[in-house]
Coordinates of C-alpha atoms in Angstrom, one line a residue:
Chain A
M1 CA 97.6 -26.5 -17.9
N2 CA 98.5 -25.0 -21.3
R3 CA 101.7 -23.0 -21.1
L4 CA 100.0 -20.0 -22.8
H5 CA 97.4 -19.8 -20.1
R6 CA 100.1 -20.0 -17.4
L7 CA 102.1 -17.3 -19.1
F8 CA 99.3 -14.8 -19.2
E9 CA 98.4 -15.6 -15.6
Q10 CA 101.9 -14.6 -14.6
K11 CA 102.6 -11.8 -17.0
Q12 CA 100.1 -9.3 -18.4
E13 CA 102.5 -6.7 -19.6
R14 CA 105.1 -6.4 -22.4
V15 CA 104.8 -10.0 -23.4
L16 CA 107.2 -10.5 -26.4
S17 CA 106.2 -13.1 -28.9
I18 CA 108.6 -13.9 -31.8
Y19 CA 107.7 -15.4 -35.1
F20 CA 110.1 -17.1 -37.4
T21 CA 109.8 -19.5 -40.3
A22 CA 110.8 -23.1 -39.7
G23 CA 113.8 -24.3 -41.6
F24 CA 115.1 -20.8 -42.1
P25 CA 117.8 -19.6 -42.8
Q26 CA 119.0 -23.3 -42.9
L27 CA 116.9 -26.4 -42.6
V28 CA 118.5 -27.4 -39.3
D29 CA 118.2 -24.0 -37.7
T30 CA 114.7 -24.4 -36.3
L31 CA 115.5 -25.7 -32.8
P32 CA 118.7 -23.7 -32.3
V33 CA 116.7 -20.5 -33.1
M34 CA 114.1 -21.5 -30.5
Q35 CA 116.8 -22.2 -27.9
A36 CA 118.4 -18.8 -28.5
L37 CA 115.0 -17.1 -28.3
E38 CA 114.3 -18.7 -24.9
S39 CA 117.7 -17.9 -23.4
A40 CA 117.5 -14.3 -24.8
G41 CA 114.2 -13.7 -23.0
A42 CA 111.4 -14.1 -25.5
D43 CA 108.1 -15.1 -23.9
I44 CA 106.4 -17.0 -26.7
I45 CA 107.7 -18.6 -29.8
E46 CA 105.6 -18.7 -33.0
I47 CA 106.9 -21.2 -35.5
G48 CA 105.8 -20.5 -39.1
M49 CA 105.0 -23.5 -41.2
P50 CA 106.2 -22.6 -44.6
Y51 CA 103.6 -22.4 -47.5
S52 CA 103.9 -21.7 -51.2
D53 CA 101.1 -19.1 -51.2
P54 CA 101.1 -17.0 -48.0
I55 CA 98.4 -14.4 -48.9
A56 CA 98.6 -12.5 -45.6
D57 CA 102.3 -12.1 -45.7
G58 CA 104.6 -9.4 -47.1
P59 CA 107.8 -9.9 -49.0
T60 CA 110.1 -10.7 -46.0
I61 CA 108.1 -13.6 -44.8
Q62 CA 107.2 -14.7 -48.4
D63 CA 110.9 -15.0 -49.1
S64 CA 111.6 -16.9 -45.9
N65 CA 108.8 -19.3 -46.8
M66 CA 110.4 -19.9 -50.2
V67 CA 113.9 -20.4 -48.8
A68 CA 112.5 -22.8 -46.2
L69 CA 110.7 -24.8 -48.8
D70 CA 113.7 -24.9 -51.0
N71 CA 115.7 -26.1 -48.0
G72 CA 113.4 -29.1 -47.9
M73 CA 111.2 -28.1 -45.0
N74 CA 107.8 -29.8 -44.7
M75 CA 105.4 -30.7 -41.9
K76 CA 107.0 -34.2 -41.4
K77 CA 110.5 -32.7 -41.1
L78 CA 109.3 -30.0 -38.8
F79 CA 107.7 -32.5 -36.4
E80 CA 110.9 -34.5 -36.5
Q81 CA 112.9 -31.4 -35.5
L82 CA 110.5 -30.5 -32.7
Q83 CA 110.1 -34.1 -31.4
E84 CA 112.4 -33.5 -28.4
M85 CA 111.9 -29.7 -28.1
R86 CA 110.5 -29.9 -24.6
Q87 CA 113.9 -31.1 -23.3
S88 CA 115.3 -27.6 -24.0
I89 CA 112.3 -25.3 -24.4
S90 CA 110.0 -24.4 -21.5
I91 CA 108.2 -21.3 -22.9
P92 CA 104.9 -21.5 -24.9
V93 CA 105.3 -22.7 -28.5
V94 CA 102.6 -21.8 -31.1
L95 CA 102.5 -23.1 -34.7
M96 CA 101.4 -20.6 -37.3
G97 CA 100.6 -21.4 -40.9
Y98 CA 98.0 -21.7 -43.6
L99 CA 95.3 -24.3 -43.6
N100 CA 96.1 -26.3 -46.7
P101 CA 99.4 -28.0 -45.5
I102 CA 97.6 -28.9 -42.2
I103 CA 94.7 -30.5 -44.1
Q104 CA 97.0 -32.5 -46.3
Y105 CA 98.9 -33.8 -43.2
G106 CA 95.5 -34.8 -41.8
I107 CA 93.9 -32.5 -39.3
E108 CA 93.5 -35.0 -36.5
A109 CA 97.0 -36.4 -37.0
F110 CA 98.3 -32.9 -36.9
C111 CA 96.6 -32.0 -33.7
K112 CA 97.7 -35.2 -32.1
K113 CA 101.3 -34.7 -33.0
C114 CA 101.2 -31.1 -31.7
Q115 CA 100.0 -32.4 -28.3
E116 CA 102.6 -35.1 -28.3
I117 CA 105.5 -32.8 -28.8
G118 CA 104.2 -30.0 -26.5
V119 CA 102.8 -27.4 -28.8
D120 CA 100.5 -25.1 -27.0
G121 CA 98.5 -23.4 -29.6
L122 CA 97.8 -22.7 -33.3
I123 CA 97.4 -19.6 -35.4
V124 CA 95.8 -20.4 -38.8
P125 CA 95.1 -17.1 -40.6
D126 CA 93.0 -18.5 -43.3
L127 CA 90.8 -20.6 -41.0
P128 CA 87.8 -18.4 -40.5
M129 CA 85.7 -18.4 -37.3
Q130 CA 82.7 -20.1 -38.8
Q131 CA 84.7 -23.0 -40.3
Y132 CA 86.6 -23.3 -37.0
L133 CA 83.4 -23.7 -35.1
D134 CA 81.8 -26.1 -37.6
E135 CA 84.7 -28.4 -38.2
Y136 CA 87.8 -27.8 -36.0
K137 CA 87.0 -26.5 -32.5
G138 CA 86.3 -30.0 -31.0
L139 CA 89.6 -31.4 -32.3
F140 CA 91.7 -28.5 -31.2
E141 CA 90.2 -28.7 -27.7
N142 CA 90.6 -32.5 -27.5
Y143 CA 94.3 -32.1 -28.0
G144 CA 94.7 -29.2 -25.7
L145 CA 95.5 -26.6 -28.4
S146 CA 94.7 -23.0 -28.0
N147 CA 93.4 -21.3 -31.1
T148 CA 94.2 -17.7 -31.8
F149 CA 92.1 -15.6 -34.2
L150 CA 93.2 -12.4 -35.8
I151 CA 91.4 -9.1 -35.7
S152 CA 92.1 -5.9 -37.7
P153 CA 91.0 -2.3 -37.5
Q154 CA 88.1 -3.2 -39.8
T155 CA 86.7 -5.9 -37.5
S156 CA 83.4 -4.8 -36.1
E157 CA 82.8 -4.7 -32.3
N158 CA 80.3 -7.5 -32.5
R159 CA 82.7 -9.7 -34.3
I160 CA 85.5 -8.9 -31.8
R161 CA 83.2 -10.0 -29.0
E162 CA 82.4 -13.2 -30.9
I163 CA 86.1 -13.9 -31.5
D164 CA 86.8 -13.2 -27.9
E165 CA 84.2 -15.8 -26.9
H166 CA 85.7 -18.5 -29.1
S167 CA 89.4 -17.8 -28.4
N168 CA 91.3 -19.4 -25.6
G169 CA 94.9 -18.3 -25.8
F170 CA 95.3 -14.8 -27.0
I171 CA 93.8 -12.5 -29.6
Y172 CA 96.2 -11.5 -32.4
M173 CA 95.5 -7.8 -33.1
V174 CA 96.7 -6.9 -36.6
S175 CA 98.0 -3.4 -36.1
S176 CA 96.8 -1.8 -39.4
H177 CA 95.2 -2.5 -42.8
S178 CA 98.2 -4.5 -43.8
I179 CA 99.9 -7.7 -44.6
T180 CA 103.0 -8.5 -42.5
G181 CA 106.1 -6.4 -42.7
A182 CA 108.2 -4.3 -40.5
K183 CA 107.4 -0.6 -40.1
S184 CA 109.1 2.1 -38.1
E185 CA 106.2 4.2 -36.8
I186 CA 102.8 3.6 -35.2
S187 CA 100.3 6.2 -36.2
E188 CA 97.6 8.1 -34.2
E189 CA 95.0 6.2 -36.1
Q190 CA 96.5 2.9 -35.0
I191 CA 96.7 4.0 -31.4
A192 CA 93.0 5.0 -31.5
Y193 CA 92.2 1.4 -32.6
F194 CA 94.4 -0.1 -29.9
K195 CA 92.6 2.0 -27.3
R196 CA 89.2 1.1 -28.7
V197 CA 89.9 -2.6 -28.3
E198 CA 91.5 -2.1 -24.9
A199 CA 88.4 -0.4 -23.6
M200 CA 86.3 -3.5 -24.6
N201 CA 87.7 -5.4 -21.6
L202 CA 88.0 -8.7 -23.5
R203 CA 88.4 -12.0 -21.7
N204 CA 91.5 -13.0 -23.6
A205 CA 95.0 -11.4 -23.6
R206 CA 95.8 -9.2 -26.7
L207 CA 99.0 -9.2 -28.5
I208 CA 99.6 -6.7 -31.3
G209 CA 101.4 -7.8 -34.4
F210 CA 102.3 -6.8 -38.0
G211 CA 104.6 -3.7 -38.3
I212 CA 106.3 -4.2 -34.9
S213 CA 110.0 -4.0 -35.4
D214 CA 112.0 -2.4 -32.6
K215 CA 111.9 -1.3 -29.0
K216 CA 109.9 1.8 -29.8
T217 CA 107.1 0.1 -31.7
F218 CA 107.1 -2.7 -29.1
I219 CA 106.7 -0.4 -26.2
T220 CA 104.0 1.7 -27.9
A221 CA 102.0 -1.4 -28.8
S222 CA 102.5 -2.9 -25.3
T223 CA 101.1 0.3 -23.7
Y224 CA 97.7 -0.6 -25.1
S225 CA 97.8 -4.4 -24.9
N226 CA 99.5 -7.3 -23.1
G227 CA 102.4 -7.3 -25.5
A228 CA 103.4 -7.6 -29.1
I229 CA 104.6 -10.0 -31.8
I230 CA 107.6 -9.4 -34.0
G231 CA 108.0 -11.4 -37.3
S232 CA 109.5 -9.7 -40.3
A233 CA 112.1 -7.7 -38.4
F234 CA 113.3 -10.8 -36.7
I235 CA 113.4 -12.7 -40.0
K236 CA 115.7 -10.0 -41.3
V237 CA 118.0 -10.5 -38.3
L238 CA 118.2 -14.2 -39.1
K239 CA 118.7 -13.6 -42.8
D240 CA 121.7 -11.3 -42.2
S241 CA 123.2 -13.2 -39.3
K242 CA 126.7 -14.8 -39.3
D243 CA 126.2 -15.9 -35.7
L244 CA 122.6 -16.8 -34.9
S245 CA 122.9 -17.2 -31.2
K246 CA 124.7 -14.0 -30.6
D247 CA 122.6 -11.9 -33.0
I248 CA 119.3 -13.3 -31.7
H249 CA 120.5 -12.4 -28.1
T250 CA 121.5 -8.9 -29.1
Y251 CA 118.2 -8.3 -31.0
I252 CA 115.9 -9.6 -28.2
Q253 CA 117.8 -7.7 -25.6
S254 CA 117.5 -4.5 -27.7
I255 CA 113.7 -4.9 -27.4
I256 CA 113.2 -5.9 -23.8
S257 CA 116.0 -4.3 -21.8
Chain B
M1 CA 70.2 -29.3 -57.8
I2 CA 73.4 -27.6 -58.6
R3 CA 73.5 -24.3 -56.8
V4 CA 75.6 -22.6 -54.1
D5 CA 74.4 -23.1 -50.5
E6 CA 74.2 -20.3 -48.0
K7 CA 77.7 -20.9 -46.7
G8 CA 79.1 -20.7 -50.2
F9 CA 79.6 -24.3 -50.9
Y10 CA 78.8 -26.4 -54.0
G11 CA 78.7 -29.8 -52.3
K12 CA 82.1 -30.3 -50.7
F13 CA 83.7 -27.4 -52.5
G14 CA 83.8 -23.6 -52.0
G15 CA 83.5 -21.6 -48.8
A16 CA 85.5 -18.6 -47.8
Y17 CA 88.9 -19.5 -46.3
I18 CA 90.2 -16.0 -45.9
P19 CA 92.4 -14.1 -43.4
E20 CA 90.3 -12.1 -40.9
M21 CA 91.6 -8.9 -42.5
L22 CA 89.5 -9.7 -45.6
H23 CA 86.4 -10.7 -43.7
P24 CA 84.8 -7.2 -43.7
N25 CA 85.3 -6.9 -47.5
I26 CA 83.9 -10.3 -48.2
E27 CA 81.0 -9.8 -45.8
E28 CA 80.2 -6.4 -47.4
L29 CA 80.2 -8.1 -50.9
R30 CA 78.2 -11.1 -49.8
D31 CA 75.6 -9.0 -47.9
N32 CA 75.1 -6.6 -50.8
Y33 CA 75.7 -8.1 -54.1
E34 CA 72.5 -10.1 -54.5
Q35 CA 70.4 -7.1 -53.7
I36 CA 72.3 -4.8 -55.9
V37 CA 72.3 -7.2 -58.8
A38 CA 68.5 -7.7 -58.4
I39 CA 67.6 -4.0 -58.6
P40 CA 66.1 -3.1 -62.0
E41 CA 68.5 -0.1 -62.4
F42 CA 71.5 -2.5 -62.1
Q43 CA 70.0 -4.9 -64.7
E44 CA 69.2 -2.0 -67.1
E45 CA 72.7 -0.6 -66.9
F46 CA 74.3 -4.1 -67.2
N47 CA 72.2 -5.1 -70.1
A48 CA 72.6 -1.8 -71.9
L49 CA 76.4 -2.0 -71.7
L50 CA 76.4 -5.7 -72.7
Q51 CA 74.4 -4.7 -75.8
D52 CA 76.0 -1.4 -76.8
F53 CA 79.5 -1.6 -75.5
V54 CA 80.3 -5.3 -75.5
G55 CA 78.2 -6.1 -78.6
R56 CA 75.8 -8.7 -77.3
P57 CA 74.1 -10.9 -78.0
T58 CA 77.0 -12.7 -79.6
P59 CA 76.0 -14.9 -82.5
L60 CA 75.3 -18.6 -82.3
Y61 CA 76.9 -19.7 -85.5
L62 CA 76.2 -23.0 -87.2
A63 CA 79.7 -24.2 -88.3
S64 CA 78.7 -26.2 -91.3
R65 CA 82.1 -27.4 -92.5
L66 CA 83.1 -28.4 -89.0
S67 CA 79.8 -30.1 -88.6
E68 CA 80.3 -32.0 -91.8
K69 CA 83.8 -33.1 -90.8
Y70 CA 82.8 -34.4 -87.4
G71 CA 79.3 -35.7 -88.3
A72 CA 77.1 -33.7 -85.9
K73 CA 75.4 -30.3 -85.8
I74 CA 78.0 -28.0 -84.3
Y75 CA 77.3 -24.5 -83.2
L76 CA 79.9 -22.0 -82.1
K77 CA 78.9 -19.4 -79.4
R78 CA 80.9 -16.5 -80.6
E79 CA 82.3 -14.9 -77.4
D80 CA 85.4 -14.1 -79.5
L81 CA 83.3 -11.3 -81.0
C82 CA 82.9 -9.6 -77.6
H83 CA 84.7 -6.2 -77.3
T84 CA 88.3 -6.9 -76.1
G85 CA 88.2 -10.3 -77.7
A86 CA 86.9 -12.7 -75.1
H87 CA 84.1 -13.5 -72.7
K88 CA 86.0 -11.9 -69.8
V89 CA 84.4 -8.5 -70.3
N90 CA 80.9 -9.9 -69.3
N91 CA 82.2 -10.2 -65.8
T92 CA 84.1 -7.0 -65.5
I93 CA 81.1 -5.0 -66.7
G94 CA 79.0 -6.6 -64.0
Q95 CA 81.6 -6.1 -61.3
I96 CA 82.4 -2.5 -62.1
I97 CA 78.8 -1.5 -61.9
L98 CA 78.6 -3.3 -58.6
A99 CA 81.8 -1.6 -57.3
K100 CA 80.3 1.8 -58.2
K101 CA 77.1 1.0 -56.3
L102 CA 79.2 -0.1 -53.3
G103 CA 80.9 3.3 -53.4
K104 CA 84.4 2.0 -54.3
K105 CA 86.9 4.4 -55.8
R106 CA 89.7 2.0 -57.0
I107 CA 89.8 -1.3 -58.8
I108 CA 92.4 -4.0 -58.5
A109 CA 92.6 -7.2 -60.4
E110 CA 94.9 -10.1 -61.2
T111 CA 95.7 -11.3 -64.7
G112 CA 97.6 -14.2 -66.2
A113 CA 97.7 -13.8 -70.0
G114 CA 96.4 -10.3 -69.7
Q115 CA 92.8 -10.9 -71.1
H116 CA 91.1 -10.3 -67.7
G117 CA 93.5 -7.4 -67.1
V118 CA 92.6 -5.8 -70.4
A119 CA 88.9 -6.4 -69.8
T120 CA 89.2 -4.8 -66.3
A121 CA 91.3 -1.8 -67.6
T122 CA 88.7 -1.3 -70.3
V123 CA 85.7 -1.0 -67.9
C124 CA 87.8 1.2 -65.5
A125 CA 88.4 3.5 -68.4
L126 CA 84.7 3.4 -69.3
M127 CA 83.7 4.4 -65.7
G128 CA 86.7 6.7 -65.0
M129 CA 88.0 4.6 -62.1
E130 CA 91.6 4.1 -61.0
C131 CA 92.9 0.7 -62.0
T132 CA 95.8 -1.4 -60.8
I133 CA 96.5 -4.8 -62.4
Y134 CA 98.8 -7.4 -60.7
M135 CA 100.5 -9.6 -63.2
G136 CA 103.3 -12.2 -62.7
A137 CA 106.7 -10.8 -63.6
L138 CA 107.2 -13.7 -66.0
D139 CA 103.8 -13.2 -67.7
I140 CA 104.6 -9.5 -68.2
Q141 CA 107.6 -10.6 -70.3
R142 CA 105.6 -13.2 -72.1
Q143 CA 102.5 -11.1 -72.9
R144 CA 103.9 -7.7 -73.8
P145 CA 101.1 -6.6 -76.2
N146 CA 98.4 -7.1 -73.5
V147 CA 100.6 -5.2 -70.9
E148 CA 100.7 -2.2 -73.3
R149 CA 97.0 -2.5 -74.0
M150 CA 96.3 -2.1 -70.3
R151 CA 98.7 0.8 -70.1
I152 CA 97.1 2.6 -73.1
L153 CA 93.8 2.2 -71.3
G154 CA 95.3 4.0 -68.3
A155 CA 95.8 1.1 -65.9
K156 CA 98.9 0.6 -63.8
V157 CA 100.5 -2.8 -64.2
V158 CA 102.4 -4.1 -61.2
P159 CA 104.6 -7.1 -61.4
A160 CA 104.1 -9.9 -58.9
T161 CA 107.7 -11.1 -58.2
S162 CA 107.0 -13.8 -55.6
G163 CA 106.8 -17.5 -56.1
S164 CA 106.6 -18.6 -59.7
Q165 CA 105.8 -15.1 -60.9
T166 CA 102.6 -16.2 -62.8
L167 CA 98.8 -16.2 -62.4
K168 CA 98.6 -17.7 -59.0
D169 CA 101.2 -15.3 -57.6
A170 CA 99.4 -12.4 -59.3
T171 CA 96.2 -13.5 -57.5
N172 CA 98.1 -13.8 -54.1
E173 CA 99.4 -10.2 -54.7
A174 CA 96.0 -8.8 -55.5
M175 CA 94.6 -10.4 -52.3
R176 CA 97.5 -8.9 -50.3
Q177 CA 96.8 -5.5 -51.8
W178 CA 93.1 -5.8 -51.0
I179 CA 94.2 -6.5 -47.4
N180 CA 96.2 -3.3 -47.5
N181 CA 93.3 -1.2 -49.0
P182 CA 90.2 -2.7 -47.6
V183 CA 87.9 0.4 -47.6
D184 CA 88.0 2.2 -51.0
T185 CA 89.0 -0.7 -53.2
H186 CA 87.1 -3.4 -55.0
Y187 CA 88.9 -6.5 -56.2
I188 CA 87.6 -7.8 -59.6
I189 CA 88.4 -11.5 -59.7
G190 CA 88.5 -12.8 -63.3
S191 CA 87.3 -16.3 -62.9
V192 CA 84.9 -18.5 -60.9
V193 CA 87.5 -18.9 -58.1
G194 CA 88.3 -17.2 -54.8
P195 CA 86.2 -16.9 -51.6
H196 CA 82.4 -17.0 -51.7
P197 CA 80.6 -15.1 -53.1
Y198 CA 83.0 -14.6 -56.0
P199 CA 82.6 -18.0 -57.7
E200 CA 78.8 -17.6 -57.9
M201 CA 78.9 -13.9 -58.7
V202 CA 81.3 -14.3 -61.6
A203 CA 79.3 -17.3 -62.9
R204 CA 76.2 -15.3 -62.7
F205 CA 77.6 -12.4 -64.8
Q206 CA 78.9 -15.0 -67.3
S207 CA 75.6 -16.8 -67.4
V208 CA 74.4 -14.5 -70.1
I209 CA 76.3 -16.9 -72.4
S210 CA 74.0 -19.9 -71.7
K211 CA 70.9 -17.6 -71.5
E212 CA 71.6 -16.5 -75.0
I213 CA 72.3 -20.0 -76.2
K214 CA 68.9 -21.1 -75.0
A215 CA 67.1 -18.4 -76.8
Q216 CA 69.1 -18.7 -80.0
L217 CA 68.8 -22.4 -80.1
L218 CA 65.1 -22.2 -79.6
E219 CA 64.9 -20.0 -82.6
K220 CA 67.2 -22.1 -84.8
E221 CA 66.3 -25.6 -83.7
G222 CA 63.0 -25.4 -81.9
T223 CA 64.6 -26.5 -78.6
E224 CA 66.5 -24.6 -75.9
N225 CA 68.6 -27.6 -75.1
P226 CA 71.6 -28.9 -77.1
D227 CA 72.8 -32.4 -76.5
I228 CA 76.3 -31.3 -75.6
V229 CA 77.9 -28.1 -74.4
I230 CA 81.7 -28.0 -74.6
A231 CA 83.9 -25.4 -73.0
C232 CA 87.6 -25.1 -71.9
V233 CA 88.4 -24.7 -68.2
G234 CA 91.3 -23.0 -66.6
G235 CA 89.7 -21.4 -63.5
G236 CA 86.5 -22.0 -65.4
S237 CA 84.6 -18.7 -66.0
N238 CA 83.6 -19.3 -69.7
A239 CA 82.6 -22.9 -68.9
A240 CA 80.5 -21.7 -65.9
G241 CA 78.8 -19.2 -68.1
A242 CA 78.1 -21.7 -70.9
F243 CA 76.9 -24.4 -68.5
Y244 CA 75.0 -22.2 -66.0
H245 CA 71.5 -22.6 -67.3
Y246 CA 72.1 -26.2 -68.1
Y247 CA 73.4 -27.3 -64.7
N248 CA 70.0 -28.7 -63.8
V249 CA 69.0 -30.0 -67.2
P250 CA 70.4 -33.5 -67.0
Q251 CA 69.9 -34.5 -70.6
V252 CA 72.4 -31.8 -71.7
R253 CA 75.9 -33.2 -71.4
L254 CA 78.5 -30.7 -70.1
V255 CA 82.0 -31.3 -71.4
A256 CA 84.8 -29.4 -69.6
V257 CA 88.1 -29.4 -71.4
E258 CA 91.3 -28.9 -69.3
A259 CA 94.8 -28.4 -70.5
A260 CA 97.0 -31.5 -70.4
G261 CA 100.1 -29.4 -71.3
L262 CA 102.8 -31.8 -72.5
G263 CA 100.8 -34.7 -71.2
I264 CA 99.0 -35.6 -68.0
S265 CA 101.8 -37.6 -66.6
S266 CA 104.6 -35.4 -68.0
G267 CA 105.0 -33.2 -64.9
K268 CA 104.1 -30.3 -67.3
S269 CA 100.4 -30.1 -67.2
A270 CA 97.4 -28.1 -65.9
A271 CA 94.8 -31.0 -65.9
T272 CA 93.5 -30.3 -62.5
T273 CA 90.8 -32.9 -62.2
A274 CA 93.2 -35.6 -63.4
L275 CA 96.1 -34.5 -61.2
G276 CA 94.5 -32.5 -58.3
T277 CA 93.3 -33.4 -54.9
P278 CA 91.0 -31.5 -52.6
G279 CA 92.7 -28.5 -50.9
I280 CA 92.4 -24.8 -50.3
L281 CA 93.6 -22.2 -52.8
H282 CA 92.8 -18.5 -53.0
G283 CA 90.1 -18.7 -50.4
S284 CA 88.1 -21.7 -51.5
K285 CA 88.1 -25.4 -51.1
T286 CA 88.5 -27.0 -54.5
L287 CA 90.6 -29.5 -56.5
L288 CA 94.1 -28.3 -56.9
M289 CA 97.5 -29.5 -58.0
Q290 CA 99.7 -29.9 -55.0
T291 CA 102.5 -31.9 -53.4
E292 CA 101.6 -34.4 -50.7
D293 CA 102.8 -31.7 -48.2
G294 CA 100.1 -29.3 -49.5
Q295 CA 102.3 -27.0 -51.4
V296 CA 100.8 -25.7 -54.6
V297 CA 102.4 -27.0 -57.8
E298 CA 103.1 -24.8 -60.7
P299 CA 101.0 -25.9 -63.7
H300 CA 101.9 -25.8 -67.4
S301 CA 99.9 -25.1 -70.5
I302 CA 100.8 -23.6 -73.8
S303 CA 97.8 -21.4 -73.2
A304 CA 98.4 -18.9 -70.5
G305 CA 94.6 -18.7 -69.7
L306 CA 94.5 -22.3 -68.7
D307 CA 97.7 -22.2 -66.7
Y308 CA 96.2 -22.3 -63.3
P309 CA 96.7 -25.0 -60.5
G310 CA 93.1 -25.1 -59.4
I311 CA 89.6 -25.0 -60.8
G312 CA 86.5 -23.1 -59.6
P313 CA 84.7 -24.9 -56.8
V314 CA 81.6 -25.4 -59.0
H315 CA 83.6 -27.4 -61.5
A316 CA 85.2 -29.4 -58.8
H317 CA 81.6 -30.2 -57.7
L318 CA 80.5 -31.1 -61.3
F319 CA 83.5 -33.4 -61.5
D320 CA 82.9 -34.9 -58.1
I321 CA 79.2 -35.8 -58.7
G322 CA 79.8 -36.9 -62.3
R323 CA 77.6 -34.1 -63.8
G324 CA 80.5 -32.9 -66.0
E325 CA 82.6 -34.9 -68.4
F326 CA 86.2 -33.8 -68.0
V327 CA 88.8 -34.4 -70.8
A328 CA 92.3 -33.0 -71.1
V329 CA 93.9 -31.9 -74.3
E330 CA 97.6 -31.6 -74.9
D331 CA 99.4 -28.5 -76.2
E332 CA 100.2 -29.9 -79.6
D333 CA 96.6 -31.2 -80.2
A334 CA 95.2 -27.8 -79.2
M335 CA 97.5 -25.9 -81.6
K336 CA 96.4 -28.2 -84.4
A337 CA 92.8 -27.7 -83.6
G338 CA 93.3 -24.0 -83.7
V339 CA 94.6 -24.2 -87.2
E340 CA 91.8 -26.7 -88.1
L341 CA 89.1 -24.2 -87.0
S342 CA 90.9 -21.4 -88.8
R343 CA 90.9 -23.4 -92.1
T344 CA 87.4 -24.9 -91.9
E345 CA 85.5 -21.9 -90.5
G346 CA 87.8 -18.9 -91.0
I347 CA 88.1 -18.3 -87.3
I348 CA 91.5 -18.2 -85.6
P349 CA 90.6 -19.1 -82.0
A350 CA 92.4 -18.3 -78.8
I351 CA 94.6 -21.2 -77.8
E352 CA 92.4 -21.8 -74.7
T353 CA 89.4 -22.2 -77.0
A354 CA 91.3 -24.5 -79.4
H355 CA 91.4 -27.0 -76.5
A356 CA 87.6 -27.1 -76.6
I357 CA 87.7 -27.7 -80.4
H358 CA 90.0 -30.7 -80.1
A359 CA 87.7 -32.3 -77.6
L360 CA 85.4 -33.2 -80.5
N361 CA 87.9 -36.0 -81.1
M362 CA 87.7 -37.3 -77.6
I363 CA 84.0 -37.6 -76.8
E364 CA 81.3 -39.8 -78.3
F365 CA 78.2 -38.3 -80.0
R366 CA 75.6 -39.3 -82.5
P367 CA 75.2 -37.8 -86.0
D368 CA 72.0 -36.0 -85.1
D369 CA 73.4 -34.5 -81.9
I370 CA 73.4 -30.7 -81.5
I371 CA 76.7 -29.6 -80.0
V372 CA 77.5 -26.1 -78.8
I373 CA 81.1 -25.1 -78.4
N374 CA 81.8 -22.0 -76.4
L375 CA 84.2 -20.1 -78.6
S376 CA 85.5 -18.1 -75.6
G377 CA 88.1 -15.9 -77.3
R378 CA 89.9 -14.9 -80.5
G379 CA 93.4 -15.8 -81.4
D380 CA 94.9 -12.4 -82.0
K381 CA 96.6 -12.3 -78.6
D382 CA 98.2 -15.7 -79.4
L383 CA 99.8 -15.0 -82.7
D384 CA 103.3 -15.1 -81.1
T385 CA 102.5 -18.6 -79.8
Y386 CA 101.2 -19.8 -83.1
I387 CA 104.2 -18.4 -84.8
K388 CA 106.7 -19.9 -82.4
W389 CA 104.9 -23.3 -82.7
G390 CA 105.0 -22.9 -86.5
G391 CA 103.0 -26.1 -87.4
Y392 CA 100.8 -24.5 -90.0

């Protein structure tokens, strides 16, 4: 059974998913960051596959992508780094990134490799639902990979239902009209949107991301969903860190304790 | 038949590979634009503005000294005489009327050299709409006069500081800002690129170019069809406009001229069909210059308007099925062709357009062939580049 499904069977509240960019801040940091996240108490790890043109990302993640690429990160290196990850990582691992590098690696080879090393799911923001259904769904399923779609406050109810039908991990609720980036407040308008989706009683778990940065925003988001995703705020922690293991532990504990 | 299918593909290329956050915007556009464009009121406003504001129809001019020199009958389609100095305004006029009909209040756009930015700022001033232009920080330094033109016209020019700080990054930034402002804002893309329906919509607004060529040629030569149409291609909007009504007329040769930069194999080039492979950029599947890991490569051309790592999906399709002939012209040859046109016909062309002129040396034709070159823009904006080059 896919680790994501197992997780959501066991835990429906305050699930904490952490995003970071592979090969950041240093090329060799990918696995140590993952190990620190697991031991600090994160529930899901989302590994960002760096891309030159991340159109859904704000400045923090754009910069981490550039640094990672300059460090020499690419898909082949990432898979090398993750080859033995299941010896030390037991929580769900999701790869997140844009479609082009995946296509160039070869979509089937990519899915196969993901299964081989123990990746549980994929988040590909620029893979729209129709293209997924037409070209990719069969492959993802053959290799046991959950696919996660994004929804936003603009997504219509019908489309949310459709997305729910075709998702099999969790639904990624983008918290506002926004690209990624840490914010300090969640507005009434956002809460109304969280409640609206909550009331739809979807099949899949819902995690709220974009603009979640600290305990306060994490708790607020989790009140109306199964948990939340933190990316940019965590990237900032990594960027400023002199001692990754210690700083990751302190940060994760500041959110969940 | 060359036409876009219902999913937005030209053969293997096109589509709408966009983050879900943009889905409602793209869906709204896709579901409404064909109807809006079809209503007589839209057509009347569009045509009236093209005539009285842009100055259309632009002349189809028989370049006799150039014809004599190359041994063919060469016509120049004078898009350089459009208001704002290039064909770009045909599209921005169409899209601003559309934006108004969709009830949008703000306009955003990307620009490379600044021509599309100026054409967008111009129509926003004309319609009294708020306008923000995203431009690579490096391009802002390189294209100062166009930045000031946009500012005089009342637009806000915002630097894109990510990546290579040029056109592709300005496009990324405009898309991000559209994600941030999905309801009241329309994004005017300047070329036949981006997610469906943009490539077809922009081509359609530019198709007035080939529509006029047909009528003008019929009058001058007794036939609507030239033997060859030549146009330069960056993203490919002027070429799409010049080819549009000839896509499905197989006896008309379509010659697309890319920028070879310092040479196709120099590592400093923008010759996408020569160097590119299929991939996804700015929301569509097309040919693009990329590393084997799928990271987009920064192109080079002396002409900022051709300095783009991809081409519109319709051009990728023309290349793929062999309907278009693609040639690539180096910086130096383009500059010389610019001077050549200046001295044989008294027209200083944009450096983009100069690439198309040089293509006369690279293709075969017969003495009685009728050739139409789309003279997409004038060279005023490029004086600095001509001066720095100095070979005249």
